[in-house]
Coordinates of C-alpha atoms in Angstrom, one line a residue:
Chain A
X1 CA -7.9 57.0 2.9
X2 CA -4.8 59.2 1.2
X3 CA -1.9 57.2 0.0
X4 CA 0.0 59.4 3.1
X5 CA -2.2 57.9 5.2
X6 CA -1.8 54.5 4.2
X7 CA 2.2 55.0 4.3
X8 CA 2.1 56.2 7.6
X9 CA -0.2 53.5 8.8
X10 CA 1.8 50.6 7.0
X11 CA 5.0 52.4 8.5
X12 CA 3.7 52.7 12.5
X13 CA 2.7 48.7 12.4
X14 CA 6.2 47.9 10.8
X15 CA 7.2 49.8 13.9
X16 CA 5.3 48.2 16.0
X17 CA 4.3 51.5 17.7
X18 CA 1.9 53.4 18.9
X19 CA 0.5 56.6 17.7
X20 CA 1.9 58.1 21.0
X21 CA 5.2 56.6 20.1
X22 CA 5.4 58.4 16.9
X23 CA 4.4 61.8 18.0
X24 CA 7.1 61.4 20.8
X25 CA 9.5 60.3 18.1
X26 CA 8.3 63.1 15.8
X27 CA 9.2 65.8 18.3
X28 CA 12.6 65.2 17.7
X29 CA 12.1 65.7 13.8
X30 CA 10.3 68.7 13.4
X31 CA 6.5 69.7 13.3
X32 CA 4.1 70.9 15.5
X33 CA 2.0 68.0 16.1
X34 CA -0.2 67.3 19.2
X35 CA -1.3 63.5 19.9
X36 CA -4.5 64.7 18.3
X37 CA -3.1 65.2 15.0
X38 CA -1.0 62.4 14.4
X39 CA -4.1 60.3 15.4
X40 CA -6.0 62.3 12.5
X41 CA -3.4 61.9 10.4
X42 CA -3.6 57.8 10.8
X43 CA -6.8 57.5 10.6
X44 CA -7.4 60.0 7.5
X45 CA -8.9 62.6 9.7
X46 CA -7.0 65.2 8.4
X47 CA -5.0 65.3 5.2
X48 CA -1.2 65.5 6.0
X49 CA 0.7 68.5 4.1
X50 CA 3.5 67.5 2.1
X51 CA 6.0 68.7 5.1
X52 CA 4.1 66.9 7.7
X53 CA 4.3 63.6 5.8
X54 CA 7.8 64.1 5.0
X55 CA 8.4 64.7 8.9
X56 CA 6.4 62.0 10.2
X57 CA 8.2 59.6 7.3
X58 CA 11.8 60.7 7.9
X59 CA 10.5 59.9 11.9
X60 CA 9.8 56.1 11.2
X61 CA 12.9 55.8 8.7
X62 CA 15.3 56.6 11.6
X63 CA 14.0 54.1 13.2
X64 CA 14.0 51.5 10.9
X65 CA 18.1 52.4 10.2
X66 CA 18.4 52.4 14.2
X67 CA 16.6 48.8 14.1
X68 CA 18.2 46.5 11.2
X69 CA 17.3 49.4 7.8
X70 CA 15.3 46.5 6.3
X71 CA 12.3 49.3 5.6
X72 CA 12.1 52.6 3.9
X73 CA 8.7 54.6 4.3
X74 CA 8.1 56.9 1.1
X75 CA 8.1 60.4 1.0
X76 CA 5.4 63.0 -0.5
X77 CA 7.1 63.4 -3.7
X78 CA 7.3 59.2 -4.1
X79 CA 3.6 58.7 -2.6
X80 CA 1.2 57.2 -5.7
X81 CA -1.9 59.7 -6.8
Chain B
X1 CA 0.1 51.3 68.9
X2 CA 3.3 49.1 69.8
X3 CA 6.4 49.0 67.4
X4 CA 6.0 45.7 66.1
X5 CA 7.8 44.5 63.0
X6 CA 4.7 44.6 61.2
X7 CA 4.0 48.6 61.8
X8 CA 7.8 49.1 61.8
X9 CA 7.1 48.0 58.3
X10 CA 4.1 49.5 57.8
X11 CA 5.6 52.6 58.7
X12 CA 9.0 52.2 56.4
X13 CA 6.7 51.6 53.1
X14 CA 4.6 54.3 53.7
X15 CA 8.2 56.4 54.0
X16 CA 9.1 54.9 50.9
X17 CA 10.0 56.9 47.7
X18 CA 10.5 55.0 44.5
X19 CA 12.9 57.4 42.8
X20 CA 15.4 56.0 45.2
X21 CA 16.6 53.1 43.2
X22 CA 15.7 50.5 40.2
X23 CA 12.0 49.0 40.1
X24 CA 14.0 46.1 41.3
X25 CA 15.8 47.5 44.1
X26 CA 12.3 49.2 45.0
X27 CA 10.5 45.6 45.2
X28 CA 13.7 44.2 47.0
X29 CA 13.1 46.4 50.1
X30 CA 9.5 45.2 49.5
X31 CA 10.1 41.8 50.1
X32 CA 12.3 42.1 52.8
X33 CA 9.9 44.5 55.0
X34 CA 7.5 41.8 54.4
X35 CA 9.9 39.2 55.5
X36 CA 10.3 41.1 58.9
X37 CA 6.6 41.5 59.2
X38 CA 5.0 38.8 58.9
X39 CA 7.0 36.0 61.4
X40 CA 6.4 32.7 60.0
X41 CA 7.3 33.8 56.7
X42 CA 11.3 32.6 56.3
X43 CA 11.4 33.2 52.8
X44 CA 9.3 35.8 50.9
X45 CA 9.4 36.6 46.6
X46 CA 7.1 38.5 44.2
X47 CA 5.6 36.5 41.0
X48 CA 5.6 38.7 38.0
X49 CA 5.9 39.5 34.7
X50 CA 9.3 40.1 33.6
X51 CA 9.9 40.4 29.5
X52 CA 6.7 38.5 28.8
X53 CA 7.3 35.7 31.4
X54 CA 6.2 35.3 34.3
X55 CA 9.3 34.8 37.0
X56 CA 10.4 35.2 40.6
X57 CA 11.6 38.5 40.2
X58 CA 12.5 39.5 43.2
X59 CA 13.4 37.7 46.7
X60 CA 14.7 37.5 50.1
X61 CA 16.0 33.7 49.6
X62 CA 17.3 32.4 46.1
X63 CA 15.8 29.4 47.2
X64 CA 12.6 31.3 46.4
X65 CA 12.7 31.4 42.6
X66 CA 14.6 27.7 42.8
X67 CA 11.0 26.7 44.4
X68 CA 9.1 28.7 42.1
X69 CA 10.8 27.5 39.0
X70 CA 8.6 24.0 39.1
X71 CA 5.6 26.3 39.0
X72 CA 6.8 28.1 35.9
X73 CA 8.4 24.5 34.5
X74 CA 4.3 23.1 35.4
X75 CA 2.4 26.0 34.2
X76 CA 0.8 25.1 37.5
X77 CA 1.4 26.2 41.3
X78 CA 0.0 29.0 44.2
X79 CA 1.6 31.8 43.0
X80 CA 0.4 31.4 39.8
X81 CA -3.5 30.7 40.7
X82 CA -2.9 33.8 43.0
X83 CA -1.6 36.0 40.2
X84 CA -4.3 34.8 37.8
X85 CA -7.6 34.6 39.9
X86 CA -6.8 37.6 42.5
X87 CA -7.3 35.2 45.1
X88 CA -5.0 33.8 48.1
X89 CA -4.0 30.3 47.7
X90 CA -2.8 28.4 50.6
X91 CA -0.6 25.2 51.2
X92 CA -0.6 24.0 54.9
X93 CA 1.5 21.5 54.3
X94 CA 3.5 20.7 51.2
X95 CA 4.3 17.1 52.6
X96 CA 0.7 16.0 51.6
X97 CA -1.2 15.3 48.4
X98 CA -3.2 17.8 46.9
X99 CA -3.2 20.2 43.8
X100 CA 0.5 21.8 42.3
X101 CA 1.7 18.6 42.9
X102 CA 5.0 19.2 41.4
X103 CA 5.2 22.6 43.0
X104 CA 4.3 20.6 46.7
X105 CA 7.6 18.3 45.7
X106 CA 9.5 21.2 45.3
X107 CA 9.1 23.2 47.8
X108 CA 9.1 19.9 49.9
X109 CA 12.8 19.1 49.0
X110 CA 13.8 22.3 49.5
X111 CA 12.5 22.3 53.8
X112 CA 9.2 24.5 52.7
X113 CA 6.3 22.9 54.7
X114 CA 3.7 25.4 54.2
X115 CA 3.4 28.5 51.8
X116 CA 0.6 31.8 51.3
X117 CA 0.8 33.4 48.2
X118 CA -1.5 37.0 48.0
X119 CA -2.4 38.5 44.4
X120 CA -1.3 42.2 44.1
X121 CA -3.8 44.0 42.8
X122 CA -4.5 47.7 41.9
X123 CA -7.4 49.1 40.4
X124 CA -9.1 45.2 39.4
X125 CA -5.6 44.7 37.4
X126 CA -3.6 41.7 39.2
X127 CA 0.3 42.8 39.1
X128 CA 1.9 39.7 40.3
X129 CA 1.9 37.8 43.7
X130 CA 3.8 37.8 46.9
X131 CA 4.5 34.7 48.0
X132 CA 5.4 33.9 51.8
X133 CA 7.3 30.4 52.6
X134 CA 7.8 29.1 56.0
X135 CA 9.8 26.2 56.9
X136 CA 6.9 25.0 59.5
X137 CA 3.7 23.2 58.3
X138 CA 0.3 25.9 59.1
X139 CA 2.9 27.8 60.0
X140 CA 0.0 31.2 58.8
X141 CA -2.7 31.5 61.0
X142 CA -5.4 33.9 61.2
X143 CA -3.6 36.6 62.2
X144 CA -0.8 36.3 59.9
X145 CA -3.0 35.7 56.8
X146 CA -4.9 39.1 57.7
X147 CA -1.7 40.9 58.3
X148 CA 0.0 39.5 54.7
X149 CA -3.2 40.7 52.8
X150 CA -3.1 44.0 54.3
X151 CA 1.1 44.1 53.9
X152 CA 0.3 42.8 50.1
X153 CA -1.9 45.3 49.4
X154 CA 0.3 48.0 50.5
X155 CA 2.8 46.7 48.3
X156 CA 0.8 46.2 45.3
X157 CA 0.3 49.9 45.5
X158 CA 4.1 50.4 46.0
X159 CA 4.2 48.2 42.9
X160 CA 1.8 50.5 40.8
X161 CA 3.6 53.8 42.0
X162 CA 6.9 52.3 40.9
X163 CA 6.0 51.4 37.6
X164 CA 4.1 54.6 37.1
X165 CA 7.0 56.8 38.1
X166 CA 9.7 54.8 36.1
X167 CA 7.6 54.9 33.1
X168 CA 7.0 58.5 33.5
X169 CA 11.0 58.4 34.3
X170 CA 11.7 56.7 31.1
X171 CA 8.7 58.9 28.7
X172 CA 10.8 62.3 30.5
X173 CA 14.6 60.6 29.2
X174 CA 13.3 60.4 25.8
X175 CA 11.4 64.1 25.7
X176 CA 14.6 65.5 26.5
X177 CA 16.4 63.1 23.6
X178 CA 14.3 64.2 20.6
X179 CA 14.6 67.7 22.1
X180 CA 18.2 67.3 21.9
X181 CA 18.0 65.4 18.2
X182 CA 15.5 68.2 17.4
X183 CA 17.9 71.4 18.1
X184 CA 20.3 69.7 16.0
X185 CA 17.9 69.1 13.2
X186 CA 17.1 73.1 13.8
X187 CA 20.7 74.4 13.6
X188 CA 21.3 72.5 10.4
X189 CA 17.8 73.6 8.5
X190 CA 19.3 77.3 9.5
X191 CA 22.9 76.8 8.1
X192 CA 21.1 75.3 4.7
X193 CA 18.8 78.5 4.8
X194 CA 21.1 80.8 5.0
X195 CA 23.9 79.1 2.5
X196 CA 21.4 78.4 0.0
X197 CA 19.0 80.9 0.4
X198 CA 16.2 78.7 0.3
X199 CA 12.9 78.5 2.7
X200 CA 12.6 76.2 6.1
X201 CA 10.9 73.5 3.8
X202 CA 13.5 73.1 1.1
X203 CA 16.3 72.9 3.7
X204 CA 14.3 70.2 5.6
X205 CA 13.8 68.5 1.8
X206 CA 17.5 68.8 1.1
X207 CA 18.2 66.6 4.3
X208 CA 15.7 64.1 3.8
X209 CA 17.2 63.8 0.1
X210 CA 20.8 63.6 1.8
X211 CA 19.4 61.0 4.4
X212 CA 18.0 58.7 1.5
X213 CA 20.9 59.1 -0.8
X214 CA 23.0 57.8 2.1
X215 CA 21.4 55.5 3.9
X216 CA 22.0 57.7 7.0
X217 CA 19.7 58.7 9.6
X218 CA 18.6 62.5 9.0
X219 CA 19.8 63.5 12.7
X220 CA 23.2 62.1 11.9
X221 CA 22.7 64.1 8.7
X222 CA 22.4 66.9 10.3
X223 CA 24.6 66.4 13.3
X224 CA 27.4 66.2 10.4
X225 CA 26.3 69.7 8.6
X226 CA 26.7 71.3 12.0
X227 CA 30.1 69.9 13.1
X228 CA 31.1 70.5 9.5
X229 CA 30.2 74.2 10.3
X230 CA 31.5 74.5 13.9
X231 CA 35.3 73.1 12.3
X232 CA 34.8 75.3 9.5
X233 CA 34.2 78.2 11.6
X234 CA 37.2 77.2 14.4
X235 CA 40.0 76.8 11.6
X236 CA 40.8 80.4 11.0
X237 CA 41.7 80.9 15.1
X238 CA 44.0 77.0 15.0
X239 CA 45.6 78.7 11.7
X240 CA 46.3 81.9 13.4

């Protein structure tokens, strides 16, 4: 699994969403994503591109500032390997 | 067929449209169609789960959830076996020993002599219970035990539809939310484009940068850059 993965999979169960709560969240980021591919993305399906992660990391990141801001998801440029 | 109360109510659920109301207004006129149904029923409520907890959520009586409050206290009553086994439980008289003891007490003190309580079920999935109370011992006979299932059923599906068009209610609120969130994002990726002269993905980087550096959301980010622009671009008509 992709250290994006991993982030992105550590960050949805801080959330304690779903994936279909992060693609609806994601929609008002940016992207293109389908429920499809943020289920690929997850699961290490497909590899995210440096824009997708930063999308799907800034998603989750709002939402931890909206909750109490007591977790910060990495982006591309901070991930390890 | 006659206009009796029950195919008076028949006839007003099938009428019914949920995106009248809340969930809870929906289940309100629920209760109190069943109410005029079914006769010996004086008091009717639904058993569900509300937050994680199972309560009297609804009801034509607030001596209802007073009753059913032992059961929830117990861990133990009708209702509850009703909700849990998708099965109808039956008390002919509270006034005598026999299982939900504490529930039988209850509802005793309160004038309930007998009770009916019907699981609502859709699709194999129990979603709570309506419970009927009447104020006479085997006050339910045959007839009204046939005519509470089929009223119960109907409801259950009421249930279902309800919760099935206020979650599709609530998924269609936060569509057009992010939509909204997302136009702003949009609008302040194009005003970075063209200031700095940079690509889609750098201005997007640049706000993500901004976001961390501040602590601050990256739609509130953005939301700023595009006020900021929208004052700078009003100032030369206030001036003038």
């Amino acid at each position: 699994m992709s250290a994006s993965s991993a982030a992105l999979r550590r960050g949805l169960a801080l959330a304690q969403w779903e994936p279909i709560d992060l693609w609806r969240a994601a929609l008002g980021t940016g992207g293109h994503f389908t429920r499809h591919d943020i289920e690929a993305l997850l699961d290490g399906g497909r590899a995210a591109t440096p824009t997708e992660h930063d999308i799907l990391a800034s998603t989750l990141n709002d939402h931890f500032l909206d909750q109490d801001g007591g977790h910060s998801l990495r982006y591309w440029s901070e991930l390890d390997g | 067929m006659a206009d009796s109360p029950l195919s008076e109510s028949l006839a007003e659920l099938s009428r019914f449209f949920v995106g009248d109301g809340t969930i809870e207004e929906a289940l309100t006129r629920v209760v109190n169609l069943t109410v005029a149904a079914v006769a010996p029923a004086d008091l009717v409520g639904i058993t569900m789960i509300v937050e994680g907890r199972q309560r009297t959520a609804v009801f034509t009586d607030e001596l209802a959830p007073e009753i059913d409050q032992a059961q929830y206290d117990s861990g133990s009553g009708p209702c509850l076996d009703a909700f849990r086994d998708q099965r109808v439980t039956e008390i002919t008289s509270t006034r005598e020993p026999g299982p939900w003891l504490e529930f039988r007490r209850a509802a005793a003190d309160h004038g309930i002599l007998s009770t009916i309580s019907m699981p609502l079920v859709v699709e194999k999935r129990s979603v709570g219970a309506m419970n009927l109370y009447s104020r006479r011992e085997a006050a339910f006979g045959d007839v009204d035990r046939a005519n509470a299932e089929m009223f119960a059923a109907q409801a259950a599906i009421v249930l279902a539809n309800a919760q099935a068009y206020w979650d599709a209610h609530q998924l269609s609120t936060r569509l057009a939310e992010s939509m909204h969130h997302r136009a702003i994002i949009e609008q302040a990726k194009g005003m970075l484009m063209a200031a700095e002269g940079i690509d889609e993905e750098a201005a997007f980087d640049l706000l993500i940068r901004a976001s961390q550096r501040e602590n601050v959301k990256l739609r509130d980010i953005a939301q700023r850059i595009v006020d900021a622009a929208v004052t700078r671009a009003r100032r030369p008509e206030d001036e003038s």
